[in-house]
PDB file of C-alpha atoms in Angstrom:
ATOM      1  CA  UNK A   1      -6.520  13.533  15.870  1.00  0.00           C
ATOM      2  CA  UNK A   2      -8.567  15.373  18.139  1.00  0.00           C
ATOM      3  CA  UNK A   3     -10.296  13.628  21.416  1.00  0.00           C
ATOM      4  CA  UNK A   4     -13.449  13.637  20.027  1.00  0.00           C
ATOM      5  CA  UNK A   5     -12.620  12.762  16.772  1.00  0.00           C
ATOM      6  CA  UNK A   6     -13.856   8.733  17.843  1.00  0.00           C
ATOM      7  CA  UNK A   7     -16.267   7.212  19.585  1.00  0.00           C
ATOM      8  CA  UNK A   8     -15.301   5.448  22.934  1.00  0.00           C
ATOM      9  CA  UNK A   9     -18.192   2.875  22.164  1.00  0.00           C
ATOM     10  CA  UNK A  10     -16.577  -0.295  22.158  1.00  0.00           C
ATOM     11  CA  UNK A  11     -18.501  -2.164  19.920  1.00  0.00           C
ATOM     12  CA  UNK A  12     -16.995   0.015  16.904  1.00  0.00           C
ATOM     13  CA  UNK A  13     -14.170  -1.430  15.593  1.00  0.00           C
ATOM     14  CA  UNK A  14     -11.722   1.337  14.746  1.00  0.00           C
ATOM     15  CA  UNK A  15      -8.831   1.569  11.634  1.00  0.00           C
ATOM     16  CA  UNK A  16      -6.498   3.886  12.355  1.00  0.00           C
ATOM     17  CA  UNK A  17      -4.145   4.990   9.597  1.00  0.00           C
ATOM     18  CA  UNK A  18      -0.500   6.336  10.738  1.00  0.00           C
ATOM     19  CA  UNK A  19       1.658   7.705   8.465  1.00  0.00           C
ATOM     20  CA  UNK A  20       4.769   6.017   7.136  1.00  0.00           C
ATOM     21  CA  UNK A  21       7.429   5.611   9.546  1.00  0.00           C
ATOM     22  CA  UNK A  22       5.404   6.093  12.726  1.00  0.00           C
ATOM     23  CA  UNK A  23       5.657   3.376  15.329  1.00  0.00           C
ATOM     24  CA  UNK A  24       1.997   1.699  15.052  1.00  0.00           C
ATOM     25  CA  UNK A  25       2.134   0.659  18.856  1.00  0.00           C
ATOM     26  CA  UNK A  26       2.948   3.580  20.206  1.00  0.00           C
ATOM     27  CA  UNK A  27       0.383   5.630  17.948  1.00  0.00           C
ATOM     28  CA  UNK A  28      -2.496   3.116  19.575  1.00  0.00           C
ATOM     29  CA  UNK A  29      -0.991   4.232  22.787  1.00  0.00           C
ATOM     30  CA  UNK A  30      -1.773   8.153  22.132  1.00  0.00           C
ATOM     31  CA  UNK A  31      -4.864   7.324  20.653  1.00  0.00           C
ATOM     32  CA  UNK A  32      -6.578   5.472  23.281  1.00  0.00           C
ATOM     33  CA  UNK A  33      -4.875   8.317  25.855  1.00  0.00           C
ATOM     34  CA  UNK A  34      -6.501  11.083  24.164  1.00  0.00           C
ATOM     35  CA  UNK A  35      -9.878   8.642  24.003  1.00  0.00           C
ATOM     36  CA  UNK A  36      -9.308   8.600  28.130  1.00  0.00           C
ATOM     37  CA  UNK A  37     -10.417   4.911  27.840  1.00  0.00           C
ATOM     38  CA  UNK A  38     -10.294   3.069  31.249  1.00  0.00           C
ATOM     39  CA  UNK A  39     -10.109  -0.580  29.111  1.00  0.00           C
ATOM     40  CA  UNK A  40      -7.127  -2.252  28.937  1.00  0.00           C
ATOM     41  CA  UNK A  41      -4.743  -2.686  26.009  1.00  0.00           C
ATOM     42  CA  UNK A  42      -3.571  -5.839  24.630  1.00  0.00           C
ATOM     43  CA  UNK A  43      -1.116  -5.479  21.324  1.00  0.00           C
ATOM     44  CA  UNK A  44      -0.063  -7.929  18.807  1.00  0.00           C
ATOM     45  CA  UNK A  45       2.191  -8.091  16.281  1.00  0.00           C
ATOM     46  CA  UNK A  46       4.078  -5.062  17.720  1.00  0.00           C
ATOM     47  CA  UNK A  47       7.440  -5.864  15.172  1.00  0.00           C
ATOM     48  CA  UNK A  48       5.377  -5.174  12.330  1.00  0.00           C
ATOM     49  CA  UNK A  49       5.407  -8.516  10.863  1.00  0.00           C
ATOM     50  CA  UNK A  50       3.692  -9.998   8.031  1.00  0.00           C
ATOM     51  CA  UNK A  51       0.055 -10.729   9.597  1.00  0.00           C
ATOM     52  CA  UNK A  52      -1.193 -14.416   8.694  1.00  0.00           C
ATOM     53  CA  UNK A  53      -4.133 -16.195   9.944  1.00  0.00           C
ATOM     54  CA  UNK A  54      -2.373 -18.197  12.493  1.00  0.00           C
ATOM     55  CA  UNK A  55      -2.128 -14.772  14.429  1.00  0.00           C
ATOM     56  CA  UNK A  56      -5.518 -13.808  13.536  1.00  0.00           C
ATOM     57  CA  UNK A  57      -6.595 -16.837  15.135  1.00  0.00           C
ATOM     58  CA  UNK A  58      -5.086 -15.945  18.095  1.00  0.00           C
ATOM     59  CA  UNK A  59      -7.035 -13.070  18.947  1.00  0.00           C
ATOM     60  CA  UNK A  60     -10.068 -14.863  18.428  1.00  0.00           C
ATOM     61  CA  UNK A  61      -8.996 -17.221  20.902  1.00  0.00           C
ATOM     62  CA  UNK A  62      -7.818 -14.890  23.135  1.00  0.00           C
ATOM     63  CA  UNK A  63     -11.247 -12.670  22.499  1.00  0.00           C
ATOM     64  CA  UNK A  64     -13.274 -16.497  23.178  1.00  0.00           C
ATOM     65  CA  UNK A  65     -11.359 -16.692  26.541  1.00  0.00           C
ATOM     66  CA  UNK A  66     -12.176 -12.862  27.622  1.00  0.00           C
ATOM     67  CA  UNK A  67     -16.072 -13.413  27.227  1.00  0.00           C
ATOM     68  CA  UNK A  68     -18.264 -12.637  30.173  1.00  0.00           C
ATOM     69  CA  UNK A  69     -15.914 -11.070  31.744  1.00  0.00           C
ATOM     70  CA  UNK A  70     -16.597  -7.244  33.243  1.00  0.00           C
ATOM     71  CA  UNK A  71     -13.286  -5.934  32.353  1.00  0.00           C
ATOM     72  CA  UNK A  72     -13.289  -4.073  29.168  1.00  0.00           C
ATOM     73  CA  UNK A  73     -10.557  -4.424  26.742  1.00  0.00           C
ATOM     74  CA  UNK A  74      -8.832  -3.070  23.519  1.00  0.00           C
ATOM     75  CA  UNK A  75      -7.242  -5.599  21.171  1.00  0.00           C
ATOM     76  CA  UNK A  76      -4.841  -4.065  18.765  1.00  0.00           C
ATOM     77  CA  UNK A  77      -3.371  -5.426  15.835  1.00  0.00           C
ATOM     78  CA  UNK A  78      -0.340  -3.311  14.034  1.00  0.00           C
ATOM     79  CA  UNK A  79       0.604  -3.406  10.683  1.00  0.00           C
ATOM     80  CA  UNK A  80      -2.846  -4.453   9.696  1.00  0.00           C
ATOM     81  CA  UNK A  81      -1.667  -3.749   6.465  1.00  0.00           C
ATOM     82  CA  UNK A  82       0.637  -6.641   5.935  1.00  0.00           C
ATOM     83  CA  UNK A  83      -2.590  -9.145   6.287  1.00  0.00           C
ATOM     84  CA  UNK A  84      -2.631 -12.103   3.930  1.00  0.00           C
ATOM     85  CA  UNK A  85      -6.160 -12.203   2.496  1.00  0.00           C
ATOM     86  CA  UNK A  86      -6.904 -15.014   4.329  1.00  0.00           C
ATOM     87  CA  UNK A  87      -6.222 -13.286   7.600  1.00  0.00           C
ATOM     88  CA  UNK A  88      -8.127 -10.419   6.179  1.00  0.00           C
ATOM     89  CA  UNK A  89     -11.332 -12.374   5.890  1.00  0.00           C
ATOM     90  CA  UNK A  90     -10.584 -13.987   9.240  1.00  0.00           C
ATOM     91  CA  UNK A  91     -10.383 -10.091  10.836  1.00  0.00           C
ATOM     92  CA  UNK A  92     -13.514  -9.289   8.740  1.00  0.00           C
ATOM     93  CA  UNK A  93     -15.563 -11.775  10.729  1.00  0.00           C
ATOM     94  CA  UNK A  94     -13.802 -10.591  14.024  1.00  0.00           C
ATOM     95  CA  UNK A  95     -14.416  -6.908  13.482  1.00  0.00           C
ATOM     96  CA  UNK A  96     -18.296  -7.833  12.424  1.00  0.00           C
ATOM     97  CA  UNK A  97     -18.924  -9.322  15.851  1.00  0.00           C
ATOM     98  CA  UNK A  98     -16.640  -8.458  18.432  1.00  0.00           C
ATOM     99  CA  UNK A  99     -17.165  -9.791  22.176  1.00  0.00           C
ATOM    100  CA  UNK A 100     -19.755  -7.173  24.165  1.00  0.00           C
ATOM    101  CA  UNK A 101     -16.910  -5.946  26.446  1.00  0.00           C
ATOM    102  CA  UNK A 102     -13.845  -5.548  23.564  1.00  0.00           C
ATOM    103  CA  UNK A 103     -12.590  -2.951  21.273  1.00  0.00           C
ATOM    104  CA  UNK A 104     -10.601  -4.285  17.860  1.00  0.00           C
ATOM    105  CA  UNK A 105      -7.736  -1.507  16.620  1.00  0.00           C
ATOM    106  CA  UNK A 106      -6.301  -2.393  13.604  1.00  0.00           C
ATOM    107  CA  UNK A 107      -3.260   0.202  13.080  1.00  0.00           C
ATOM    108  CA  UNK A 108      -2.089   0.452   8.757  1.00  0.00           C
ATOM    109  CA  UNK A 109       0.186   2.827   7.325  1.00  0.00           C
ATOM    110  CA  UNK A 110      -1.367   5.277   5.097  1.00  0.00           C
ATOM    111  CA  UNK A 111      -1.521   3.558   1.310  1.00  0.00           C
ATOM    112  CA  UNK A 112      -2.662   0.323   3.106  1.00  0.00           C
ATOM    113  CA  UNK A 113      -4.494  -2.364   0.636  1.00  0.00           C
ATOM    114  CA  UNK A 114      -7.313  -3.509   3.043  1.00  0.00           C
ATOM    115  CA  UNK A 115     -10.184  -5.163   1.816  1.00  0.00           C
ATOM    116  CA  UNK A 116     -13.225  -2.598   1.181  1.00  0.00           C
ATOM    117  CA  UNK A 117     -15.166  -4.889   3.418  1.00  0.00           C
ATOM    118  CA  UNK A 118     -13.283  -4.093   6.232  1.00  0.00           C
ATOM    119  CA  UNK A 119     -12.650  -0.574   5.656  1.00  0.00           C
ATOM    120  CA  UNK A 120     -16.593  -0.102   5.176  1.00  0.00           C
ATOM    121  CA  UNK A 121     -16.830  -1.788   9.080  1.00  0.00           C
ATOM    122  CA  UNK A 122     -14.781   0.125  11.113  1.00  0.00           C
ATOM    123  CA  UNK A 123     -14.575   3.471  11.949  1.00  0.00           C
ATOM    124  CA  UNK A 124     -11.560   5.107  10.027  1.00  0.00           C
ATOM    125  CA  UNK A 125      -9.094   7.601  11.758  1.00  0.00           C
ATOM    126  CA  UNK A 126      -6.584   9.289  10.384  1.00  0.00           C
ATOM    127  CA  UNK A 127      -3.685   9.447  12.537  1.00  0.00           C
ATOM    128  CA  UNK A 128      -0.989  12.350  13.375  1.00  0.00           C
ATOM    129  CA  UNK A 129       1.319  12.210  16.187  1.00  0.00           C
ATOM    130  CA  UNK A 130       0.916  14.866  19.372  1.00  0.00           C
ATOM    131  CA  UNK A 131       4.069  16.244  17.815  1.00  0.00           C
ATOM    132  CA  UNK A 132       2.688  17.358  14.826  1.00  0.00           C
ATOM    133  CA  UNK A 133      -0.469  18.027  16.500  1.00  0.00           C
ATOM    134  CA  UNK A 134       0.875  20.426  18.122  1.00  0.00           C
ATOM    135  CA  UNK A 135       1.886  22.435  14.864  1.00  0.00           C
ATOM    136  CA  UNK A 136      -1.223  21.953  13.280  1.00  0.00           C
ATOM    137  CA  UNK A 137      -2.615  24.140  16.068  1.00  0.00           C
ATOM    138  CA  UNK A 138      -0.385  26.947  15.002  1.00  0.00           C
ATOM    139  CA  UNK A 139      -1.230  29.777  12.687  1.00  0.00           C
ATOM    140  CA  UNK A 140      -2.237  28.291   9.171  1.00  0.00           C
ATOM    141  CA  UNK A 141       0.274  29.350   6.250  1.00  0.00           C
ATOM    142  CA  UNK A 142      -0.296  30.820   3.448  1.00  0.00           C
ATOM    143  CA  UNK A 143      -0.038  26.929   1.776  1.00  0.00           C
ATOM    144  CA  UNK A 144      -2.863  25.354   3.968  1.00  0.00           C
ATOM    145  CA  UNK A 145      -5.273  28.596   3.636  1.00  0.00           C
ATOM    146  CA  UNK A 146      -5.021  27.989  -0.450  1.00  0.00           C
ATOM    147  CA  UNK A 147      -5.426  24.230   0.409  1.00  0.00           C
ATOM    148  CA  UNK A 148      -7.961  24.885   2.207  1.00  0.00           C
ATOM    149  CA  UNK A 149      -9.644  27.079   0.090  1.00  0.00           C
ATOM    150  CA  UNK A 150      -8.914  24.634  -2.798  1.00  0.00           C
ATOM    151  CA  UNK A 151     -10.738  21.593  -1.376  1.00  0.00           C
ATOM    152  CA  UNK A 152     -13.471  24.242  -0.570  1.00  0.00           C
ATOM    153  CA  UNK A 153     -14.178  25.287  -3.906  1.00  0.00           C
ATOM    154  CA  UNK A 154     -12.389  23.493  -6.474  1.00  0.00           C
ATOM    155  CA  UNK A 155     -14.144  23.575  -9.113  1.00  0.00           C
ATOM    156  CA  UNK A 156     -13.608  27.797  -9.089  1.00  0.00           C
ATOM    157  CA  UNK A 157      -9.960  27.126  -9.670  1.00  0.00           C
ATOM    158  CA  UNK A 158      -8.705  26.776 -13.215  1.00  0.00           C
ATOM    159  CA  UNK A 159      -6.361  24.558 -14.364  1.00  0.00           C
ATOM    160  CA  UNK A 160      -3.503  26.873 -14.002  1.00  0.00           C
ATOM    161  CA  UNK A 161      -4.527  27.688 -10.729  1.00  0.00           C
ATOM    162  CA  UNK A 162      -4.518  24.243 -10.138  1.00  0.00           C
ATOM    163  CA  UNK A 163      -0.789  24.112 -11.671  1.00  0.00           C
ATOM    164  CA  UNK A 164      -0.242  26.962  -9.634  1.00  0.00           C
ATOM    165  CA  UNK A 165      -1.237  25.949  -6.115  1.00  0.00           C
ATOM    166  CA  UNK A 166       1.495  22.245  -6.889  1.00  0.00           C
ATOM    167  CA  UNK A 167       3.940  24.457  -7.714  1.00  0.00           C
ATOM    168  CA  UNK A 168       3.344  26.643  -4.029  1.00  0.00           C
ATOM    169  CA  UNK A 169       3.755  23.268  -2.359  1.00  0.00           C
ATOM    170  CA  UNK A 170       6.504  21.902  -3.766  1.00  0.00           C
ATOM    171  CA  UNK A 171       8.881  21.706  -0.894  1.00  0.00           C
ATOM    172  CA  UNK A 172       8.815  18.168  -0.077  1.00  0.00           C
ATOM    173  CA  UNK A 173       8.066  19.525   4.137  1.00  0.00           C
ATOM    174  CA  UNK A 174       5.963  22.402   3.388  1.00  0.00           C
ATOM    175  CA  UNK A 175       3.914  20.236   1.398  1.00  0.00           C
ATOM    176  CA  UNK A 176       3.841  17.384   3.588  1.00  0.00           C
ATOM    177  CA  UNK A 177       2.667  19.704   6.978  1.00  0.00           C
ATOM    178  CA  UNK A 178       0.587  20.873   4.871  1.00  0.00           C
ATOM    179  CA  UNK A 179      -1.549  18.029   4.081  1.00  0.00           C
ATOM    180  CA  UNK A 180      -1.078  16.531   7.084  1.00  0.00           C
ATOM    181  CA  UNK A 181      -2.637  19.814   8.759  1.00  0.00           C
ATOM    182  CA  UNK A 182      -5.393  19.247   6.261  1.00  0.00           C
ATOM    183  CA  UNK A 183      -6.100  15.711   7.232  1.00  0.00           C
ATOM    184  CA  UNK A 184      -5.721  16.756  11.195  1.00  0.00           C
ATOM    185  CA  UNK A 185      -8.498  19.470  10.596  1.00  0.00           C
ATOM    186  CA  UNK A 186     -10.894  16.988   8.996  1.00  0.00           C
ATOM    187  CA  UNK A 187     -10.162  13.962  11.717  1.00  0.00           C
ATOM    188  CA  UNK A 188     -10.912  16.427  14.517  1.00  0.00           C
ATOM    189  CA  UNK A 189     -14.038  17.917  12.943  1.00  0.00           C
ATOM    190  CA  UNK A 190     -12.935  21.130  11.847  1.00  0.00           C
ATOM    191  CA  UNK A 191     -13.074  20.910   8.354  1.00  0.00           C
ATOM    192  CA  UNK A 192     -15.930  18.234   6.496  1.00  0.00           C
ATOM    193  CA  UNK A 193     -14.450  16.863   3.303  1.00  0.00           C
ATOM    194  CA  UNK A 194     -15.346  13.912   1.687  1.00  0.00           C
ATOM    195  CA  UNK A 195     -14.802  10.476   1.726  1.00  0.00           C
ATOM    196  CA  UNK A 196     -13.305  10.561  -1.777  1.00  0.00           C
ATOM    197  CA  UNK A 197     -11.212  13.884  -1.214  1.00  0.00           C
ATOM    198  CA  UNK A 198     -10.163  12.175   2.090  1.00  0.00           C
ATOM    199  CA  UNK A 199      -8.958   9.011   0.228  1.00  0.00           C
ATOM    200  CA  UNK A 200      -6.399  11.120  -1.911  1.00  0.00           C
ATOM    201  CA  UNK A 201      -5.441  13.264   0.787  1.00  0.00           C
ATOM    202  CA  UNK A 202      -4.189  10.205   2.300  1.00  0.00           C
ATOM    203  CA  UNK A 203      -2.584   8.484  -0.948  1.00  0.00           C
ATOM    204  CA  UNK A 204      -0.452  11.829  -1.626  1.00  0.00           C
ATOM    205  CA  UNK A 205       0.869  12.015   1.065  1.00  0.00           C
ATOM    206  CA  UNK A 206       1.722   8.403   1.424  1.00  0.00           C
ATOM    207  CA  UNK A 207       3.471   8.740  -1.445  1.00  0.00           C
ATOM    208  CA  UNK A 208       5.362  11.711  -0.498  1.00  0.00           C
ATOM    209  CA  UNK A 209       6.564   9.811   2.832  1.00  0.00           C
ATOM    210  CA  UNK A 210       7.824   7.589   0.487  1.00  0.00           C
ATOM    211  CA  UNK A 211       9.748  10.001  -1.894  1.00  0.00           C
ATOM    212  CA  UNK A 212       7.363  10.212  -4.509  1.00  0.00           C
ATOM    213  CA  UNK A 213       8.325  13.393  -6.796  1.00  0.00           C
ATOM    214  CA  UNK A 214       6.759  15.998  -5.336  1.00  0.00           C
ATOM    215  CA  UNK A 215       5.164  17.883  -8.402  1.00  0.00           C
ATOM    216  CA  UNK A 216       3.555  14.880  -9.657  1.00  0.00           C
ATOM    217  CA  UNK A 217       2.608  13.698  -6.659  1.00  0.00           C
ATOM    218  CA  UNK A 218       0.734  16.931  -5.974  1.00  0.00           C
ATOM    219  CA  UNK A 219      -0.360  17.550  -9.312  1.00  0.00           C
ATOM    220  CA  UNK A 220      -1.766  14.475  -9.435  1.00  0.00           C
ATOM    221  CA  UNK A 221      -3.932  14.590  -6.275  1.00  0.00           C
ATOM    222  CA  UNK A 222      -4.912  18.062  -7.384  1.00  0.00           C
ATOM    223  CA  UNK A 223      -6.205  17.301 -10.792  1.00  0.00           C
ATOM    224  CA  UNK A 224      -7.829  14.213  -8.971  1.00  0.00           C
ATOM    225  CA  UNK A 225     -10.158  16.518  -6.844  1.00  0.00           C
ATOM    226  CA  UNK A 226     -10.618  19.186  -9.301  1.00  0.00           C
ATOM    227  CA  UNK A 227     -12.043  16.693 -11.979  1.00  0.00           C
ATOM    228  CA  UNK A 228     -14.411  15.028  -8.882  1.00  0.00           C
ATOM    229  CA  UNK A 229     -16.481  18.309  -9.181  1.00  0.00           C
ATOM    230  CA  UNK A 230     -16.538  18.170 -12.582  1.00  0.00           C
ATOM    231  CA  UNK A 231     -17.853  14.516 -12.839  1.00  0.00           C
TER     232      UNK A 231
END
């Protein structure tokens, strides 16, 4: 996640996917650092708990009591992803009209079950810690230039190509760097895929964070973007 990889309009409410196991406050924290926003932050539901509408309803009242003022603000709700549908349709007519001067974060884990609605509303960031930021930066391996060139032009690969490439990823770490370096180069502009390729990029490797088997994970995804082109 590059700086420029979001808009520091406020009026956009933004989703911003972390992978699984990353601390959702502390991701909002780099994000809005590398955004060099001058608004302040105000966080809830920091433990990760199931999000109901009682809590919902407390940002809106806490949103009510912070218009007209000049100060500009960030309101951040983690582990968006545990919202009841009612509190989903409660966010959906937060994040539709926000107050002038406020910002709405909601922070999921990759794999999160949002409704469309809201997804379709906000600006959607993929998230990857400085850490690994910092090794995306590094010379690309052999894995991510074949990813790469993959997602490129998938439809030139064959299906034993396709077999191939999942069997050249199937360290559980290569392969997860790997398509994490692939999601970092499309959040910070490098790369343009599409929404749909994005969307399994982001499923796989939620599923590998979560010890899915790695072959099927991968074949899986691969077979999913290869038969895209041929639809």
């Amino acid at each position: 996640m590059g700086k420029k990889a979001a808009s520091a309009n406020l009026s956009v409410s933004i989703l911003l996917v972390v992978p699984e196991g990353v601390d959702h406050q502390q991701a909002a924290k780099d994000f809005l650092a590398e955004q060099q926003q001058n608004s302040q932050a105000i966080y809830f539901n920091g433990a990760g708990e199931t999000v109901k509408i009682d809590l919902v309803r407390e940002i809106v009242s806490h949103l009510g009591f912070s218009r007209g003022k000049d100060e500009q603000q960030s309101v951040v709700l983690c582990g968006a992803q545990t919202a009841t549908l009612a509190a989903q349709n409660a966010l959906l007519k937060l994040i539709e009209e926000p107050p002038s001067n406020s910002q709405v974060i909601l922070v999921a884990r990759s794999g999160h079950q949002l409704l469309p609605t809201i997804v379709s509303r906000c600006r959607e960031i993929l998230w990857t810690s400085p850490a690994n930021q910092a090794d995306e930066k590094q010379q690309p391996s052999a894995e991510l230039e074949l990813l790469q060139k993959f997602l490129a032009q998938p439809q030139q690969f064959s299906y034993q190509h396709v077999i191939d490439l999942a069997e050249k990823l199937k360290d559980r770490d290569v392969a997860q760097k790997t398509l994490r370096s692939v999601i970092y180069q499309a959040a910070t502009g490098q790369t343009k895929l599409s929404p749909a390729i994005m969307k399994n990029l982001s499923a796989a490797l939620d599923s590998l964070e979560k010890n899915g088997n790695v072959r099927l994970v991968l074949e899986h995804f691969l077979f999913a973007i290869h038969r895209l082109t041929l639809d």
